[in-house]
Amino acid sequence: MILNNIDIENKIKPKFSIIMPTYNRAFCIKNAVNSLLNQTYQDFELIIIDDGSTDDTEKNIRNNFAKEIECGKIFYKKIEKNVGVSRARNLALGLAKNPWICYLDTDNIILPSFLEEFAGAILENPYTKTFYACFKNTENGLIVGQDFDFNFLCIENYIDLGVFCHHKSLPDECGGFDVHLKRLVDWDLIIRYTRKCPPYLINKVLMEYSNGADFARISNTEDFEAARKYVLRKARRMNACFKEKLLSYKNLPYINGEWRRYIWLLGLEFSIRNKQKEIQENIKKDIKRLEKSFKTFKVEAIEEIKNLQNRVSELETLNSKEQNTPPV
């Protein structure tokens, strides 16, 4: 949703911290940073964590974006020893000053309206903590993005981290990036965050995603299947823990333990209310869709009735003429 001046004046403008880890990406990082600096919505900071690059990444950043670094628009920090993308992103999460977190990889390009669309969605959905949009694969032209379905998300990831936005409080509530993973770290984090806070979909393409194999990126060098099994095991454990918690009230002690039962039931009631809210929102969406379909059908039906009435009138007129015509 594009913001207008009234939206900005009447509501608190969302502020974003954009996280960009990098390792030996001097050849492509400039385009990614420029795509962020060219946003129509400028209330953001960019946090670049250089994970021990040995190429000209630092020189590239400091030469091309000295002005932005000086004014604080860009915060650049170099780690002397390579620690991996998960630790680099976790470091950036700890440094973030703003309440909304987005991610930009050095080989991707975000469209100029990226932040404005997310800001608009945040203002329109004040109780939602996670958001995502669609993206386009530049290698094959495929557009990826669909309505949220948690069960399907646990089978296949259709939400790229580059079009995912979440509130800053979620890393404290659900944990940051898993440092034991080298690949699919985004899928693991998105499963955990959206399980707790179902996301809102911005049904627009807001990023151009590069998936080329012409340089050493994690998705081309690390074992996909091993990472996938690890993520799915974690997801199953989370679901198992939830089911165990759901049934555990029967095992809570009665003696000197009534307060524990009460606290647990309050937590369960809160979870149920959140689920009820999600169901109500889905019902409202279905009602709007049905109303739209009904209005379309109603217009078509009225038009068809008019056509039938005109046809009946024509037949009656023709029949009347035939009756009034004298026989030859």
Short mmCIF file of C-alpha atoms in Angstrom, two decimals:
data_model
loop_
_atom_site.label_atom_id
_atom_site.label_comp_id
_atom_site.label_asym_id
_atom_site.label_seq_id
_atom_site.Cartn_x
_atom_site.Cartn_y
_atom_site.Cartn_z
CA MET A 1 0.00 0.00 0.00
CA ILE A 2 1.48 3.35 -1.05
CA LEU A 3 1.41 6.01 1.66
CA ASN A 4 -0.04 9.47 1.14
CA ASN A 5 0.52 12.66 3.09
CA ILE A 6 -2.55 12.09 5.27
CA ASP A 7 -1.29 8.66 6.34
CA ILE A 8 2.06 10.12 7.30
CA GLU A 9 0.56 13.05 9.22
CA ASN A 10 -2.04 11.05 11.16
CA LYS A 11 0.01 7.97 12.05
CA ILE A 12 3.49 7.30 13.40
CA LYS A 13 5.84 6.60 10.54
CA PRO A 14 7.46 3.14 10.78
CA LYS A 15 11.23 3.20 11.00
CA PHE A 16 13.33 0.42 9.52
CA SER A 17 16.72 -1.12 10.19
CA ILE A 18 17.99 -2.92 7.08
CA ILE A 19 20.50 -5.70 7.71
CA MET A 20 23.11 -6.61 5.12
CA PRO A 21 25.79 -9.22 5.83
CA THR A 22 28.59 -9.44 3.30
CA TYR A 23 31.63 -11.54 2.56
CA ASN A 24 33.82 -10.82 -0.48
CA ARG A 25 31.03 -9.12 -2.44
CA ALA A 26 32.91 -6.05 -3.68
CA PHE A 27 31.74 -6.76 -7.23
CA CYS A 28 27.98 -6.54 -6.51
CA ILE A 29 27.34 -4.80 -3.18
CA LYS A 30 27.17 -1.28 -4.66
CA ASN A 31 24.05 -2.03 -6.73
CA ALA A 32 22.25 -3.53 -3.74
CA VAL A 33 23.04 -0.55 -1.51
CA ASN A 34 21.98 1.91 -4.23
CA SER A 35 18.64 0.14 -4.62
CA LEU A 36 18.04 0.86 -0.93
CA LEU A 37 19.23 4.46 -1.07
CA ASN A 38 16.86 5.07 -4.01
CA GLN A 39 13.78 4.20 -1.95
CA THR A 40 10.76 6.52 -2.08
CA TYR A 41 10.52 6.04 1.70
CA GLN A 42 13.67 7.19 3.45
CA ASP A 43 13.10 6.53 7.15
CA PHE A 44 15.68 3.78 7.57
CA GLU A 45 19.22 2.86 8.55
CA LEU A 46 21.42 0.32 6.76
CA ILE A 47 23.62 -1.92 8.90
CA ILE A 48 26.39 -3.60 6.92
CA ILE A 49 28.29 -6.35 8.70
CA ASP A 50 31.43 -7.26 6.76
CA ASP A 51 32.14 -10.84 7.79
CA GLY A 52 35.93 -10.71 7.35
CA SER A 53 36.09 -9.94 3.62
CA THR A 54 39.51 -10.26 1.98
CA ASP A 55 38.59 -8.39 -1.22
CA ASP A 56 37.89 -4.66 -1.73
CA THR A 57 34.48 -4.66 -0.06
CA GLU A 58 35.48 -2.17 2.66
CA LYS A 59 37.19 0.14 0.18
CA ASN A 60 34.17 -0.03 -2.10
CA ILE A 61 31.74 0.86 0.69
CA ARG A 62 33.82 3.65 2.20
CA ASN A 63 34.60 5.26 -1.17
CA ASN A 64 31.10 5.08 -2.65
CA PHE A 65 29.04 5.80 0.45
CA ALA A 66 31.25 8.06 2.59
CA LYS A 67 28.49 10.67 2.87
CA GLU A 68 25.90 8.16 4.08
CA ILE A 69 28.35 6.66 6.60
CA GLU A 70 29.20 10.10 7.96
CA CYS A 71 25.57 11.10 8.52
CA GLY A 72 24.63 7.72 10.04
CA LYS A 73 22.41 6.50 7.23
CA ILE A 74 24.81 3.58 6.79
CA PHE A 75 26.57 1.84 9.66
CA TYR A 76 29.51 -0.26 8.49
CA LYS A 77 31.27 -2.74 10.78
CA LYS A 78 33.98 -5.17 9.74
CA ILE A 79 34.66 -8.38 11.65
CA GLU A 80 38.29 -9.39 11.36
CA LYS A 81 37.54 -13.13 11.37
CA ASN A 82 34.84 -14.79 9.28
CA VAL A 83 32.12 -16.02 11.68
CA GLY A 84 29.34 -16.97 9.25
CA VAL A 85 26.15 -15.32 8.03
CA SER A 86 24.02 -16.25 11.07
CA ARG A 87 26.38 -14.67 13.61
CA ALA A 88 26.80 -11.63 11.33
CA ARG A 89 23.05 -11.10 11.12
CA ASN A 90 22.62 -11.65 14.86
CA LEU A 91 25.25 -8.99 15.49
CA ALA A 92 23.32 -6.60 13.26
CA LEU A 93 20.07 -7.39 15.09
CA GLY A 94 21.75 -6.35 18.31
CA LEU A 95 22.87 -3.07 16.73
CA ALA A 96 19.52 -2.18 15.15
CA LYS A 97 18.02 1.07 16.45
CA ASN A 98 14.64 0.95 14.74
CA PRO A 99 11.58 -1.19 15.53
CA TRP A 100 11.15 -2.83 12.11
CA ILE A 101 13.75 -5.17 10.60
CA CYS A 102 14.28 -5.98 6.92
CA TYR A 103 17.09 -7.82 5.15
CA LEU A 104 18.95 -7.08 1.94
CA ASP A 105 21.53 -9.44 0.48
CA THR A 106 24.33 -8.00 -1.62
CA ASP A 107 23.28 -9.73 -4.85
CA ASN A 108 19.61 -8.71 -4.74
CA ILE A 109 17.86 -5.52 -5.83
CA ILE A 110 14.79 -4.09 -4.12
CA LEU A 111 12.30 -1.95 -6.05
CA PRO A 112 11.99 1.78 -5.20
CA SER A 113 8.61 1.31 -3.47
CA PHE A 114 9.83 -1.57 -1.25
CA LEU A 115 9.91 0.28 2.09
CA GLU A 116 6.89 2.43 1.28
CA GLU A 117 4.80 -0.69 0.68
CA PHE A 118 5.91 -2.26 3.96
CA ALA A 119 5.35 1.00 5.85
CA GLY A 120 1.83 1.21 4.47
CA ALA A 121 1.08 -2.41 5.42
CA ILE A 122 2.39 -1.81 8.96
CA LEU A 123 0.17 1.24 9.41
CA GLU A 124 -2.87 -0.65 8.14
CA ASN A 125 -2.17 -3.71 10.33
CA PRO A 126 -1.03 -2.34 13.71
CA TYR A 127 -1.34 -5.69 15.53
CA THR A 128 0.72 -7.67 13.02
CA LYS A 129 4.41 -8.32 13.67
CA THR A 130 5.47 -10.07 10.45
CA PHE A 131 5.02 -9.10 6.80
CA TYR A 132 6.20 -10.45 3.47
CA ALA A 133 5.93 -9.72 -0.25
CA CYS A 134 6.54 -11.42 -3.59
CA PHE A 135 9.82 -11.48 -5.48
CA LYS A 136 11.00 -12.19 -9.02
CA ASN A 137 13.79 -14.63 -9.86
CA THR A 138 15.97 -12.84 -12.39
CA GLU A 139 17.34 -16.11 -13.77
CA ASN A 140 14.05 -17.60 -14.97
CA GLY A 141 11.52 -14.78 -14.55
CA LEU A 142 9.52 -16.80 -12.00
CA ILE A 143 7.46 -14.76 -9.54
CA VAL A 144 7.31 -16.33 -6.07
CA GLY A 145 4.73 -15.50 -3.43
CA GLN A 146 1.37 -16.80 -2.21
CA ASP A 147 -1.16 -16.57 0.61
CA PHE A 148 0.23 -17.69 3.93
CA ASP A 149 -0.11 -21.37 4.77
CA PHE A 150 2.06 -22.47 7.70
CA ASN A 151 1.74 -26.19 6.92
CA PHE A 152 2.93 -25.63 3.37
CA LEU A 153 5.71 -23.33 4.61
CA CYS A 154 7.05 -26.29 6.62
CA ILE A 155 7.29 -28.24 3.36
CA GLU A 156 8.63 -25.56 1.05
CA ASN A 157 9.81 -22.03 1.68
CA TYR A 158 7.98 -19.49 -0.48
CA ILE A 159 9.00 -16.47 1.66
CA ASP A 160 12.46 -15.11 0.91
CA LEU A 161 14.25 -13.27 3.70
CA GLY A 162 14.75 -10.35 1.31
CA VAL A 163 11.00 -9.67 1.25
CA PHE A 164 10.38 -10.47 4.92
CA CYS A 165 9.89 -7.79 7.57
CA HIS A 166 9.43 -8.36 11.30
CA HIS A 167 9.25 -6.43 14.52
CA LYS A 168 12.45 -6.01 16.50
CA SER A 169 10.94 -7.80 19.52
CA LEU A 170 10.78 -11.22 17.80
CA PRO A 171 14.48 -12.16 18.12
CA ASP A 172 14.12 -11.85 21.90
CA GLU A 173 10.89 -13.86 21.87
CA CYS A 174 11.81 -16.56 19.33
CA GLY A 175 15.61 -16.41 19.03
CA GLY A 176 17.83 -15.05 16.29
CA PHE A 177 19.48 -16.87 13.42
CA ASP A 178 20.59 -20.43 14.18
CA VAL A 179 24.41 -20.38 14.25
CA HIS A 180 24.50 -24.16 13.70
CA LEU A 181 23.07 -23.68 10.21
CA LYS A 182 24.99 -22.45 7.19
CA ARG A 183 22.18 -22.86 4.67
CA LEU A 184 18.40 -22.32 4.93
CA VAL A 185 18.93 -20.05 7.93
CA ASP A 186 16.22 -17.76 6.54
CA TRP A 187 13.67 -20.59 6.26
CA ASP A 188 14.36 -21.67 9.84
CA LEU A 189 13.89 -18.13 11.19
CA ILE A 190 10.75 -17.47 9.11
CA ILE A 191 9.14 -20.73 10.32
CA ARG A 192 9.72 -19.75 13.95
CA TYR A 193 8.56 -16.15 13.59
CA THR A 194 5.46 -16.82 11.48
CA ARG A 195 4.42 -19.72 13.70
CA LYS A 196 4.21 -17.27 16.59
CA CYS A 197 2.95 -14.29 14.56
CA PRO A 198 1.11 -15.12 11.30
CA PRO A 199 2.23 -12.66 8.60
CA TYR A 200 0.45 -10.23 6.31
CA LEU A 201 1.08 -10.67 2.58
CA ILE A 202 1.84 -7.67 0.37
CA ASN A 203 0.81 -9.24 -2.92
CA LYS A 204 3.29 -7.30 -5.06
CA VAL A 205 6.73 -7.98 -6.48
CA LEU A 206 9.15 -5.85 -4.44
CA MET A 207 12.52 -7.53 -5.06
CA GLU A 208 14.58 -8.92 -7.91
CA TYR A 209 16.27 -12.06 -6.66
CA SER A 210 19.55 -13.37 -8.08
CA ASN A 211 20.17 -17.10 -7.87
CA GLY A 212 23.13 -17.40 -10.21
CA ALA A 213 25.78 -20.08 -9.79
CA ASP A 214 28.65 -18.02 -11.13
CA PHE A 215 30.12 -17.21 -7.72
CA ALA A 216 30.56 -18.86 -4.34
CA ARG A 217 27.36 -18.18 -2.49
CA ILE A 218 26.00 -20.25 0.39
CA SER A 219 23.12 -21.61 -1.67
CA ASN A 220 25.59 -22.97 -4.20
CA THR A 221 28.21 -24.42 -1.85
CA GLU A 222 26.46 -25.84 1.23
CA ASP A 223 24.56 -29.13 1.48
CA PHE A 224 20.87 -28.36 0.88
CA GLU A 225 19.40 -31.70 1.95
CA ALA A 226 21.27 -31.82 5.25
CA ALA A 227 20.15 -28.29 6.10
CA ARG A 228 16.57 -29.06 5.06
CA LYS A 229 16.38 -32.11 7.36
CA TYR A 230 17.77 -30.05 10.25
CA VAL A 231 15.18 -27.30 9.77
CA LEU A 232 12.30 -29.79 9.50
CA ARG A 233 13.43 -31.61 12.66
CA LYS A 234 13.35 -28.30 14.54
CA ALA A 235 9.88 -27.54 13.18
CA ARG A 236 8.59 -30.94 14.29
CA ARG A 237 10.09 -30.44 17.76
CA MET A 238 8.34 -27.07 18.05
CA ASN A 239 5.00 -28.64 17.15
CA ALA A 240 5.61 -31.53 19.55
CA CYS A 241 6.43 -29.10 22.38
CA PHE A 242 3.25 -27.17 21.67
CA LYS A 243 1.13 -30.34 21.82
CA GLU A 244 2.86 -31.38 25.04
CA LYS A 245 2.16 -27.97 26.54
CA LEU A 246 -1.46 -28.23 25.46
CA LEU A 247 -1.90 -31.42 27.49
CA SER A 248 0.44 -30.66 30.37
CA TYR A 249 -2.16 -28.91 32.55
CA LYS A 250 -3.36 -32.35 33.71
CA ASN A 251 0.06 -33.00 35.24
CA LEU A 252 0.40 -29.73 37.13
CA PRO A 253 0.34 -30.30 40.92
CA TYR A 254 -2.73 -29.34 42.92
CA ILE A 255 -0.88 -28.86 46.22
CA ASN A 256 0.74 -25.42 46.33
CA GLY A 257 0.46 -25.36 42.56
CA GLU A 258 -2.90 -23.78 41.79
CA TRP A 259 -1.14 -20.60 40.69
CA ARG A 260 0.84 -22.59 38.09
CA ARG A 261 -2.38 -24.00 36.65
CA TYR A 262 -3.92 -20.54 36.56
CA ILE A 263 -0.92 -18.99 34.78
CA TRP A 264 -0.87 -21.85 32.29
CA LEU A 265 -4.60 -21.46 31.56
CA LEU A 266 -4.14 -17.71 31.06
CA GLY A 267 -1.41 -18.46 28.51
CA LEU A 268 -3.65 -20.98 26.77
CA GLU A 269 -6.53 -18.48 26.70
CA PHE A 270 -4.24 -15.85 25.17
CA SER A 271 -3.09 -18.33 22.51
CA ILE A 272 -6.70 -19.24 21.72
CA ARG A 273 -7.66 -15.59 21.44
CA ASN A 274 -4.81 -14.99 19.00
CA LYS A 275 -5.97 -17.98 16.96
CA GLN A 276 -9.55 -16.72 17.06
CA LYS A 277 -8.36 -13.35 15.79
CA GLU A 278 -6.52 -15.06 12.93
CA ILE A 279 -9.63 -17.09 12.07
CA GLN A 280 -11.82 -13.97 12.22
CA GLU A 281 -9.46 -12.13 9.87
CA ASN A 282 -9.57 -15.04 7.42
CA ILE A 283 -13.38 -15.10 7.61
CA LYS A 284 -13.50 -11.36 6.92
CA LYS A 285 -11.28 -11.86 3.88
CA ASP A 286 -13.53 -14.68 2.65
CA ILE A 287 -16.63 -12.51 3.16
CA LYS A 288 -15.08 -9.66 1.18
CA ARG A 289 -14.14 -12.08 -1.59
CA LEU A 290 -17.66 -13.57 -1.64
CA GLU A 291 -19.24 -10.12 -1.60
CA LYS A 292 -17.13 -9.12 -4.56
CA SER A 293 -18.04 -12.32 -6.39
CA PHE A 294 -21.73 -11.83 -5.52
CA LYS A 295 -21.72 -8.25 -6.80
CA THR A 296 -20.15 -9.41 -10.05
CA PHE A 297 -22.66 -12.24 -10.31
CA LYS A 298 -25.54 -9.89 -9.43
CA VAL A 299 -24.61 -7.48 -12.22
CA GLU A 300 -24.28 -10.33 -14.69
CA ALA A 301 -27.58 -11.85 -13.53
CA ILE A 302 -29.45 -8.54 -13.86
CA GLU A 303 -28.02 -8.08 -17.33
CA GLU A 304 -29.09 -11.59 -18.28
CA ILE A 305 -32.60 -10.99 -16.92
CA LYS A 306 -32.86 -7.80 -18.98
CA ASN A 307 -31.78 -9.69 -22.07
CA LEU A 308 -34.39 -12.38 -21.40
CA GLN A 309 -37.09 -9.74 -20.82
CA ASN A 310 -36.16 -8.06 -24.10
CA ARG A 311 -36.29 -11.42 -25.84
CA VAL A 312 -39.76 -12.17 -24.35
CA SER A 313 -40.99 -8.75 -25.48
CA GLU A 314 -39.70 -9.39 -28.98
CA LEU A 315 -41.43 -12.79 -29.08
CA GLU A 316 -44.69 -11.31 -27.79
CA THR A 317 -44.55 -8.56 -30.40
CA LEU A 318 -43.81 -11.09 -33.12
CA ASN A 319 -46.65 -13.33 -31.93
CA SER A 320 -49.08 -10.38 -31.84
CA LYS A 321 -48.19 -9.43 -35.41
CA GLU A 322 -48.74 -12.99 -36.58
CA GLN A 323 -52.20 -13.09 -34.94
CA ASN A 324 -53.22 -9.78 -36.49
CA THR A 325 -52.09 -10.73 -39.96
CA PRO A 326 -55.11 -11.88 -42.06
CA PRO A 327 -54.81 -15.26 -43.73
CA VAL A 328 -53.95 -15.23 -47.42
#
